[in-house]
XYZ file of C-alpha atoms in Angstrom:
654
model
C 0.000 0.000 0.000
C 1.577 3.299 -1.113
C 1.601 6.373 1.149
C -0.735 8.308 -1.198
C -3.276 5.478 -1.160
C -4.013 4.648 2.503
C -5.934 1.620 3.668
C -9.411 1.613 2.077
C -11.278 1.190 5.370
C -11.180 3.768 8.169
C -11.928 2.608 11.693
C -14.165 5.403 12.938
C -14.891 6.381 16.510
C -17.686 4.323 18.009
C -17.180 1.230 15.844
C -15.786 -0.828 18.699
C -18.435 0.527 21.057
C -21.238 -0.460 18.710
C -19.975 -3.801 17.414
C -17.645 -4.908 20.148
C -13.836 -4.578 19.902
C -13.236 -8.001 18.383
C -16.003 -7.788 15.760
C -15.041 -4.213 14.880
C -11.382 -5.070 14.269
C -12.207 -8.226 12.327
C -14.809 -6.583 10.066
C -12.667 -3.525 9.361
C -9.813 -5.790 8.284
C -12.021 -7.998 6.107
C -13.603 -4.949 4.467
C -10.199 -3.373 3.778
C -9.031 -6.564 2.091
C -12.200 -6.853 0.006
C -11.958 -3.228 -1.115
C -8.291 -3.670 -2.086
C -9.217 -6.674 -4.204
C -11.825 -4.621 -6.049
C -9.732 -1.435 -6.186
C -12.564 0.154 -4.218
C -12.779 3.611 -2.677
C -11.771 4.718 0.781
C -14.630 4.337 3.287
C -15.410 5.650 6.746
C -17.124 3.171 9.055
C -19.398 4.180 11.912
C -22.316 2.797 13.888
C -25.758 4.414 13.964
C -27.883 4.613 17.075
C -25.088 5.346 19.549
C -25.291 9.125 19.736
C -27.906 11.810 19.173
C -27.168 13.068 15.659
C -29.176 16.231 16.364
C -26.914 17.263 19.252
C -23.491 15.723 18.549
C -21.193 18.613 17.565
C -19.657 18.525 14.092
C -16.110 17.205 13.722
C -13.358 19.795 14.131
C -12.387 19.336 10.489
C -15.700 18.600 8.809
C -14.158 18.218 5.367
C -11.246 15.986 6.311
C -12.781 12.842 4.779
C -14.406 14.373 1.715
C -12.914 11.674 -0.507
C -14.324 8.837 1.610
C -17.622 7.015 1.284
C -19.500 7.123 4.603
C -20.737 3.682 5.661
C -23.027 3.385 8.681
C -23.863 0.097 10.412
C -27.023 -0.661 12.378
C -27.909 -4.264 13.130
C -28.239 -6.136 9.851
C -28.518 -2.864 7.909
C -25.682 -1.005 6.217
C -26.349 2.558 5.087
C -24.014 3.691 2.307
C -23.676 7.370 1.533
C -21.732 9.122 -1.228
C -18.248 10.574 -1.167
C -19.594 13.982 -2.281
C -22.502 13.959 0.179
C -22.792 14.794 3.853
C -22.589 11.938 6.328
C -24.162 14.022 9.101
C -27.221 14.801 6.962
C -27.676 11.083 6.441
C -27.355 10.385 10.181
C -29.889 13.086 11.062
C -32.404 12.003 8.447
C -31.993 8.364 9.531
C -32.614 9.226 13.168
C -35.662 11.354 12.334
C -37.559 8.334 10.963
C -36.667 5.911 13.773
C -39.122 4.576 16.347
C -40.226 6.683 19.300
C -38.406 4.331 21.698
C -35.049 4.710 19.945
C -35.417 8.464 19.489
C -36.346 8.940 23.123
C -33.302 6.936 24.196
C -30.966 8.976 21.994
C -32.511 12.417 22.418
C -33.505 12.366 26.072
C -30.227 10.961 27.365
C -31.190 7.345 27.956
C -28.534 5.986 25.635
C -28.430 2.689 23.735
C -26.246 -0.413 23.808
C -25.732 -3.439 21.538
C -28.324 -6.201 21.971
C -25.549 -8.783 21.681
C -22.424 -9.673 19.664
C -22.613 -8.366 16.099
C -23.040 -11.497 13.934
C -21.984 -10.085 10.547
C -18.212 -9.752 11.014
C -17.501 -12.423 8.394
C -15.951 -12.443 4.887
C -19.240 -12.813 3.011
C -20.757 -9.659 4.558
C -17.521 -7.728 3.994
C -17.441 -8.870 0.369
C -21.065 -7.861 -0.160
C -20.439 -4.423 1.255
C -17.221 -3.899 -0.709
C -18.989 -4.836 -3.947
C -21.885 -2.441 -3.333
C -19.610 0.422 -2.285
C -17.336 -0.067 -5.300
C -20.241 -0.279 -7.755
C -21.890 2.797 -6.243
C -18.661 4.787 -6.469
C -18.302 3.867 -10.141
C -21.861 4.971 -10.983
C -22.478 8.386 -12.498
C -22.939 11.070 -9.817
C -26.459 12.316 -9.203
C -26.997 15.968 -10.193
C -27.911 18.196 -7.268
C -28.915 21.191 -9.361
C -32.591 21.504 -10.274
C -31.495 23.075 -13.564
C -29.850 19.804 -14.579
C -32.558 17.343 -15.648
C -32.167 13.857 -14.247
C -34.524 10.895 -13.992
C -33.090 10.372 -10.500
C -34.290 13.803 -9.341
C -32.244 16.632 -7.816
C -31.073 14.722 -4.729
C -28.178 12.288 -4.233
C -28.929 8.592 -3.921
C -27.892 6.596 -0.856
C -28.085 2.825 -0.508
C -29.342 0.405 2.082
C -27.744 -3.050 2.156
C -29.513 -5.738 4.145
C -26.810 -8.159 5.319
C -29.457 -10.691 6.265
C -31.109 -10.963 2.844
C -28.487 -9.441 0.542
C -30.975 -6.956 -0.928
C -29.895 -3.447 -1.902
C -32.273 -0.503 -2.133
C -31.635 3.085 -3.177
C -33.225 6.166 -1.646
C -32.834 9.879 -2.429
C -31.314 11.907 0.409
C -32.660 15.430 0.888
C -29.981 17.589 2.562
C -30.948 18.710 6.057
C -31.251 22.527 6.155
C -30.243 22.461 9.840
C -27.190 20.232 9.414
C -24.272 21.661 11.449
C -21.756 20.386 8.893
C -23.050 21.305 5.436
C -25.970 23.702 5.861
C -25.373 27.351 5.015
C -28.293 29.216 6.602
C -28.899 32.739 5.456
C -29.270 35.684 7.792
C -32.783 36.944 8.376
C -32.833 40.531 7.156
C -35.373 43.057 5.893
C -35.887 42.610 2.159
C -38.636 43.321 -0.338
C -39.989 40.096 -1.863
C -39.650 39.685 -5.611
C -43.337 39.682 -6.505
C -42.747 39.652 -10.223
C -45.194 38.710 -12.978
C -46.538 35.179 -12.509
C -48.463 34.113 -15.627
C -50.806 31.154 -15.150
C -49.947 28.004 -17.039
C -53.554 27.690 -18.290
C -56.904 29.454 -17.839
C -58.987 28.477 -14.820
C -56.080 27.880 -12.437
C -54.100 30.066 -10.033
C -50.809 28.257 -10.519
C -47.809 29.237 -12.612
C -46.788 25.629 -13.295
C -48.586 22.291 -13.379
C -47.896 19.968 -10.459
C -46.135 17.428 -12.673
C -43.526 19.967 -13.787
C -41.834 20.130 -10.376
C -40.320 16.676 -10.700
C -41.269 15.764 -7.138
C -39.736 12.409 -6.266
C -42.053 11.195 -3.525
C -39.482 8.631 -2.340
C -37.126 11.451 -1.347
C -39.627 12.674 1.212
C -41.265 9.451 2.384
C -38.951 6.474 2.792
C -37.995 4.250 5.748
C -34.283 5.051 5.567
C -34.010 8.835 5.397
C -37.365 10.300 4.372
C -37.304 14.063 4.809
C -41.015 14.041 5.721
C -41.252 10.694 7.452
C -40.833 6.968 6.853
C -43.848 6.286 4.639
C -46.782 7.560 2.627
C -50.001 5.584 3.065
C -52.737 5.301 0.470
C -56.073 5.699 2.233
C -57.999 2.952 0.470
C -60.837 3.312 2.990
C -61.828 6.573 1.298
C -64.416 5.911 -1.387
C -64.669 9.488 -2.610
C -61.071 10.607 -3.188
C -57.714 8.877 -3.595
C -56.257 10.270 -0.397
C -52.693 9.822 0.860
C -51.372 10.383 4.388
C -47.836 10.924 5.687
C -46.389 12.003 9.017
C -43.140 13.367 10.427
C -42.172 13.875 14.059
C -40.368 16.768 15.684
C -39.327 16.958 19.288
C -41.050 19.501 21.474
C -39.623 19.225 24.967
C -39.940 15.663 26.190
C -42.390 14.424 23.584
C -42.304 13.843 19.853
C -44.988 15.888 18.142
C -46.500 14.196 15.109
C -47.362 16.377 12.132
C -49.594 14.813 9.499
C -49.712 15.786 5.861
C -51.409 14.421 2.783
C -53.197 14.950 -0.500
C -56.836 14.553 -1.491
C -57.263 14.330 -5.263
C -58.756 11.877 -7.737
C -55.567 9.794 -8.139
C -53.072 8.362 -5.655
C -50.120 9.565 -7.714
C -51.316 13.151 -7.758
C -52.357 12.993 -4.092
C -48.848 11.836 -3.193
C -47.274 14.827 -4.934
C -49.766 17.268 -3.435
C -49.108 15.674 -0.055
C -45.364 16.265 -0.353
C -46.022 19.934 -1.106
C -48.223 20.173 1.991
C -45.672 18.343 4.104
C -42.865 20.651 2.997
C -45.079 23.644 3.673
C -45.667 22.505 7.249
C -42.027 21.540 7.718
C -40.978 25.023 6.577
C -43.455 26.787 8.842
C -42.597 25.061 12.093
C -39.287 26.830 12.684
C -36.692 28.888 10.834
C -34.598 26.017 9.505
C -32.800 27.792 6.675
C -32.063 31.179 8.192
C -30.509 32.572 11.332
C -32.861 34.829 13.254
C -31.218 37.342 15.533
C -33.668 40.179 16.219
C -34.786 40.366 19.830
C -36.566 43.175 21.589
C -39.846 44.531 22.895
C -42.912 45.668 21.021
C -42.659 48.947 22.884
C -39.179 49.567 21.471
C -40.096 48.634 17.865
C -43.436 50.448 17.744
C -45.067 50.709 14.316
C -42.212 48.782 12.695
C -43.596 45.589 14.239
C -46.794 43.545 14.129
C -48.607 43.913 17.445
C -49.531 40.442 18.780
C -52.583 41.990 20.441
C -53.992 42.681 16.968
C -53.418 39.050 15.954
C -55.140 37.774 19.085
C -54.147 36.632 22.574
C -55.465 34.061 25.010
C -57.948 34.955 27.715
C -56.983 35.696 31.310
C -58.734 32.460 32.292
C -56.461 30.472 29.990
C -53.343 31.891 31.625
C -54.752 31.241 35.096
C -55.353 27.610 34.165
C -51.996 27.355 32.361
C -49.493 29.323 34.453
C -46.517 27.933 32.541
C -47.648 29.939 29.469
C -46.533 33.493 30.079
C -48.921 36.107 28.695
C -47.657 38.614 26.160
C -46.344 41.904 27.500
C -45.312 44.826 25.240
C -42.344 45.398 27.556
C -41.223 41.776 27.335
C -38.264 40.928 25.114
C -39.116 38.263 22.521
C -37.561 37.021 19.237
C -38.761 38.500 15.937
C -38.394 37.757 12.224
C -38.564 40.074 9.243
C -41.642 40.226 7.063
C -42.861 42.644 4.421
C -45.960 44.836 4.525
C -47.739 44.630 1.170
C -49.855 47.603 2.175
C -47.119 50.006 3.248
C -44.312 48.451 1.156
C -41.899 48.483 4.084
C -40.236 45.738 6.148
C -42.154 44.777 9.264
C -41.044 42.730 12.253
C -43.234 39.752 13.180
C -43.060 37.867 16.508
C -41.257 34.659 15.600
C -43.867 32.455 17.241
C -46.634 33.924 15.061
C -45.028 32.742 11.849
C -42.766 29.852 12.922
C -45.335 28.137 15.090
C -43.008 25.618 16.732
C -39.929 27.786 17.124
C -37.576 26.604 19.894
C -37.978 28.286 23.245
C -41.203 27.335 25.009
C -40.814 30.375 27.234
C -41.531 32.602 24.201
C -44.705 30.752 23.143
C -47.389 33.094 24.490
C -49.765 31.562 21.890
C -49.691 28.335 19.930
C -50.065 29.297 16.280
C -50.883 26.886 13.456
C -50.144 26.672 9.744
C -52.944 29.144 9.022
C -51.747 31.482 6.265
C -48.827 29.273 5.211
C -48.850 28.381 1.524
C -46.566 27.247 -1.290
C -46.361 28.054 -4.976
C -44.196 28.149 -8.051
C -43.567 31.862 -7.460
C -43.703 34.149 -4.460
C -46.823 35.832 -5.827
C -48.581 32.475 -6.107
C -47.596 31.466 -2.567
C -48.699 34.814 -1.091
C -52.018 34.629 -2.970
C -52.886 31.214 -1.531
C -51.699 32.211 1.947
C -53.923 35.280 1.880
C -56.892 33.241 0.630
C -56.463 30.865 3.566
C -56.460 33.718 6.084
C -59.568 35.312 4.523
C -61.374 31.959 4.312
C -60.862 31.069 7.969
C -61.716 34.537 9.205
C -65.027 34.343 7.334
C -65.702 30.824 8.630
C -65.127 31.846 12.258
C -67.258 34.982 11.900
C -70.061 32.798 10.581
C -69.716 30.092 13.220
C -69.188 32.100 16.384
C -71.547 34.851 15.207
C -74.191 32.242 14.298
C -74.736 34.052 11.019
C -77.224 32.580 8.505
C -75.826 32.574 4.978
C -77.272 32.364 1.466
C -77.133 28.783 0.179
C -75.506 27.901 -3.138
C -76.992 25.354 -5.515
C -74.236 22.847 -6.432
C -76.212 21.915 -9.566
C -75.393 25.407 -10.870
C -71.684 24.600 -11.008
C -70.181 24.687 -14.476
C -67.825 21.837 -13.544
C -69.206 18.343 -14.183
C -66.752 16.895 -11.630
C -68.205 19.120 -8.901
C -71.768 18.065 -9.653
C -70.708 14.416 -9.825
C -68.951 14.567 -6.452
C -72.020 16.091 -4.791
C -74.075 13.211 -6.240
C -71.479 10.735 -5.021
C -71.761 12.038 -1.471
C -75.538 11.590 -1.684
C -74.930 7.961 -2.587
C -73.075 7.595 0.727
C -75.878 9.209 2.703
C -74.663 12.811 2.804
C -76.180 15.951 1.392
C -73.484 18.358 0.196
C -74.474 21.910 1.048
C -72.644 25.135 0.214
C -72.969 28.674 1.556
C -71.858 32.100 0.343
C -69.522 33.223 3.141
C -68.431 36.630 1.891
C -68.418 38.876 4.946
C -66.154 41.920 4.699
C -64.403 41.436 1.368
C -65.711 40.741 -2.163
C -63.393 37.720 -2.426
C -65.522 34.585 -2.988
C -65.558 32.363 0.122
C -67.553 29.140 0.314
C -68.431 27.082 3.405
C -69.270 23.441 2.676
C -71.194 21.046 4.899
C -71.715 17.323 4.411
C -74.911 16.572 6.349
C -76.269 13.075 6.912
C -79.760 12.676 5.527
C -80.796 10.515 8.482
C -79.117 12.664 11.152
C -77.277 9.626 12.540
C -73.727 8.872 13.647
C -71.225 10.852 11.586
C -73.701 13.726 11.704
C -71.829 16.362 9.707
C -68.455 17.702 8.625
C -67.333 21.079 7.344
C -64.895 22.588 4.867
C -64.178 25.941 3.272
C -62.497 27.467 0.255
C -61.643 30.949 -1.011
C -60.371 32.407 -4.264
C -61.179 34.813 -7.053
C -62.804 32.041 -9.077
C -66.036 30.929 -7.334
C -65.865 27.516 -8.995
C -62.398 26.913 -7.552
C -63.465 28.155 -4.107
C -66.425 25.774 -4.081
C -64.305 22.918 -5.372
C -61.746 23.418 -2.567
C -64.491 23.329 0.059
C -66.078 20.268 -1.555
C -62.771 18.395 -1.612
C -62.491 18.691 2.181
C -65.948 17.334 2.960
C -65.756 14.661 0.250
C -62.653 13.198 1.865
C -63.817 13.429 5.472
C -67.523 12.547 5.236
C -67.249 8.967 4.025
C -64.986 8.012 6.930
C -66.778 10.023 9.617
C -69.369 7.407 10.712
C -66.682 4.799 11.314
C -64.366 7.210 13.107
C -67.221 8.405 15.311
C -68.231 4.855 16.218
C -64.663 3.829 17.059
C -64.170 6.818 19.353
C -67.780 7.292 20.472
C -67.244 7.347 24.239
C -64.549 10.030 24.078
C -66.464 12.138 21.544
C -69.682 12.003 23.555
C -67.736 13.149 26.591
C -66.490 16.113 24.553
C -70.019 16.923 23.416
C -71.013 17.125 27.080
C -67.937 19.081 28.197
C -66.251 21.292 25.609
C -63.191 21.715 27.837
C -62.267 18.201 26.671
C -61.871 19.540 23.106
C -58.119 20.098 23.193
C -56.577 19.011 19.869
C -56.948 19.852 16.194
C -58.814 16.659 15.264
C -61.234 17.011 18.177
C -62.944 19.979 16.518
C -64.289 18.229 13.387
C -64.722 14.787 14.970
C -67.023 15.895 17.796
C -69.562 16.902 15.138
C -69.918 13.259 14.225
C -72.013 12.973 17.410
C -75.663 13.480 16.341
C -76.529 15.789 19.265
C -73.922 18.313 18.124
C -75.975 19.060 15.028
C -78.124 21.598 16.911
C -75.175 23.981 17.113
C -75.249 24.321 13.309
C -79.015 24.898 13.034
C -78.418 28.641 12.572
C -76.855 27.753 9.217
C -78.553 24.552 8.096
C -82.102 25.371 9.219
C -82.162 29.053 8.262
C -85.016 29.959 5.867
C -83.871 30.564 2.286
C -85.749 32.713 -0.190
C -83.874 31.104 -3.070
C -80.664 29.230 -3.855
C -77.810 31.247 -5.322
C -75.840 30.083 -8.327
C -72.098 29.634 -8.210
C -71.688 32.388 -10.804
C -73.372 34.922 -8.494
C -70.327 34.791 -6.217
C -68.120 36.363 -8.896
C -66.406 39.571 -7.806
C -68.326 42.579 -9.194
C -65.880 45.005 -10.775
C -67.391 48.442 -10.227
C -64.281 50.190 -11.513
C -64.412 48.488 -14.904
C -67.861 47.048 -15.688
C -67.621 43.912 -17.754
C -63.952 43.334 -16.927
C -63.081 39.786 -15.823
C -62.536 39.287 -12.088
C -59.729 36.849 -12.799
C -56.649 37.784 -14.807
C -54.100 35.655 -16.638
C -51.441 36.526 -14.053
C -51.432 35.465 -10.389
C -49.578 38.645 -9.443
C -52.477 40.733 -10.739
C -54.957 38.583 -8.833
C -52.874 39.023 -5.686
C -52.742 42.794 -6.111
C -56.517 42.849 -6.473
C -57.051 40.865 -3.271
C -54.487 42.843 -1.272
C -56.179 46.078 -2.351
C -59.556 44.754 -1.159
C -58.174 43.754 2.249
C -56.156 46.922 2.836
C -59.100 49.104 1.735
C -60.863 47.871 4.886
C -57.978 49.094 7.037
C -55.970 45.868 7.406
C -52.308 45.262 6.690
C -51.063 42.188 4.793
C -47.654 40.965 5.979
C -45.727 38.178 4.259
C -42.758 36.236 5.670
C -40.681 34.108 3.298
C -40.189 30.627 4.796
C -38.759 28.860 1.733
C -36.437 25.917 2.439
C -33.401 24.975 0.303
C -35.058 21.706 -0.730
C -38.068 23.687 -1.923
C -35.890 26.027 -3.935
C -34.262 22.980 -5.535
C -37.726 22.035 -6.796
C -38.614 25.575 -7.900
C -41.003 26.192 -4.981
C -41.610 29.065 -2.563
C -43.363 29.054 0.819
C -44.634 32.043 2.769
C -46.570 32.829 5.911
C -49.214 35.527 5.503
C -50.623 37.497 8.449
C -53.499 39.960 8.403
C -53.529 41.480 11.906
C -57.098 42.047 13.011
C -58.708 39.135 11.176
C -59.847 36.220 13.313
C -57.151 33.565 13.852
C -58.062 29.880 13.896
C -57.173 27.964 17.046
C -57.625 24.361 18.115
C -58.614 23.573 21.678
C -61.675 25.140 23.295
C -59.662 27.051 25.889
C -57.463 28.619 23.198
C -60.092 30.420 21.103
C -58.537 33.853 20.584
C -61.351 34.808 18.208
C -63.844 34.975 21.091
C -61.983 37.900 22.633
C -61.297 39.928 19.484
C -63.177 43.116 18.555
C -63.820 41.889 15.012
C -66.083 39.081 16.185
C -68.384 41.657 17.760
C -68.310 44.270 14.987
C -67.685 42.643 11.579
C -71.166 41.280 10.878
C -72.719 44.665 11.715
C -70.166 46.509 9.590
C -70.935 44.177 6.683
C -74.635 44.971 6.926
C -75.578 41.471 8.076
C -76.680 42.489 11.588
C -78.465 45.561 12.903
C -75.954 46.067 15.722
C -72.686 44.733 17.142
C -72.847 41.344 18.831
C -72.681 40.771 22.554
C -70.572 37.865 23.900
C -73.755 36.182 25.166
C -74.845 35.840 21.514
C -71.752 33.909 20.419
C -72.082 30.269 19.461
C -71.359 28.347 22.691
C -69.813 25.394 20.837
C -66.274 25.006 19.438
C -65.869 25.572 15.722
C -65.944 22.444 13.509
C -63.170 23.487 11.123
C -61.009 20.516 10.106
């Protein structure tokens, strides 16, 4: 062996600890010999599951083994990286999809130990591994630039060798934006977003590119080795209305792992999988600032008008803080972390409390409210993402005004839809025992908003479920609302029956409604239907058509309400919201892996509109001025509401 070609195998720290000294020495020697025989590459051996990859500091010289192939051992599995990839990214992604028991042991300080002597320190296993490593090193490198087309996608491929069966599988590895070795986070700074022209790819949509053009490789985000959004993506074959898919990733919050579900609900499993990945990335991006370093800290009092006032966004009641003393109430003199957003009304940078846009930011002491993904949206351009984020905020504000204000609404005839698929889906729900009902939910703004309700004809178990949609095109708004109830309704009777005792307890005591899924599921209990009588039993003079929801353009009679450019649609909607005295603030949350796919994600806030909360004790909307005044201001009530007139039941928003 010449000095410029050292031994192929590198005995890494922890190998003896994980395999046992004898097995570690024997296997390293056998592997070195096998690699020499094949003229294989230099490798770095290590054992997974010994240390917390999220906390272990990076090596002092992170690039010292750039020419080596990282090889990680865990039981009968061998994880093989690439010489031009990051071994720490692979370790972190691997750990993120492990079982709760293993993650708790690693991340909470319990530690792990070998279950017994490692049985694979023999020539056959070493030969297998050497052959796979050598073949992988000889293969063409995977492009990591989205501009370079590749059937393998934009991410590097890693391999999983099963020493027990001899099988080899390949998985794409999405770089971890928080990796301490290879990530290059940007600095959060005030900057005007590039809201350039965003022409739609075809009439009737609000997207700049079709879904298929992003080249989303679902396996990169859902795989059991290193899935960036969890270990799997499940096809919900129990749904008889849509081809739904469901995925889940876990993120530690204190001592527990918080599960975050994502998924797609379209008419094909393939499309639902791609839509689900977009939703999963959107939620992953919005939970904390993974790709940028936030450094602004201060008080609202010191920042003044340059900052969004959390009191305008909504705060918890005094009762909540009495019952939850560990949650410190907001104080304008209290120093908290902030991030930079941009006011689309004033065209200036605006500071936003970090917890209002990154809703699971580290630092529980700063979490004076628990925000959700409300207002977070993705798109092929910033304008597209901001448009959909704003539509979500407007939609949920209108829904909450309707629900808590117990406001009757004009009903929409689904048979008037110009889309055959919409009419067919409403008929399909009827076949499963549900009447699909739709209501014109425009309150303050001329933007079309539709509330959808799937109501059981017989009033039995699985009583009703709700959905909503908003957008400049009334057909699209109705379709979005319909998609939600079409997916949920067909499974609601079974879910209600399986969890009947708990749900009936909630119906009797709303304080037991504590989680996101509690809100829609409790309305599967038949007795809960009375709380929606204000909407479903209100007298109707006539049914409205879908076309009647179109935005009337008083400034230019006869002009279309929808343009061929999403940026123009966004400008129109922002003007309508700001004309009523509200600001629209956007925070760019885009992750590197989203940029690699040509995507953007933003969080949109409209201080003063009603925020959606989950958990009966957390309903900020009940204490906000808008809930009392908006229906009167819109001409729907003769006077402002009194708190005694509010709906006494939690909202049913899914």
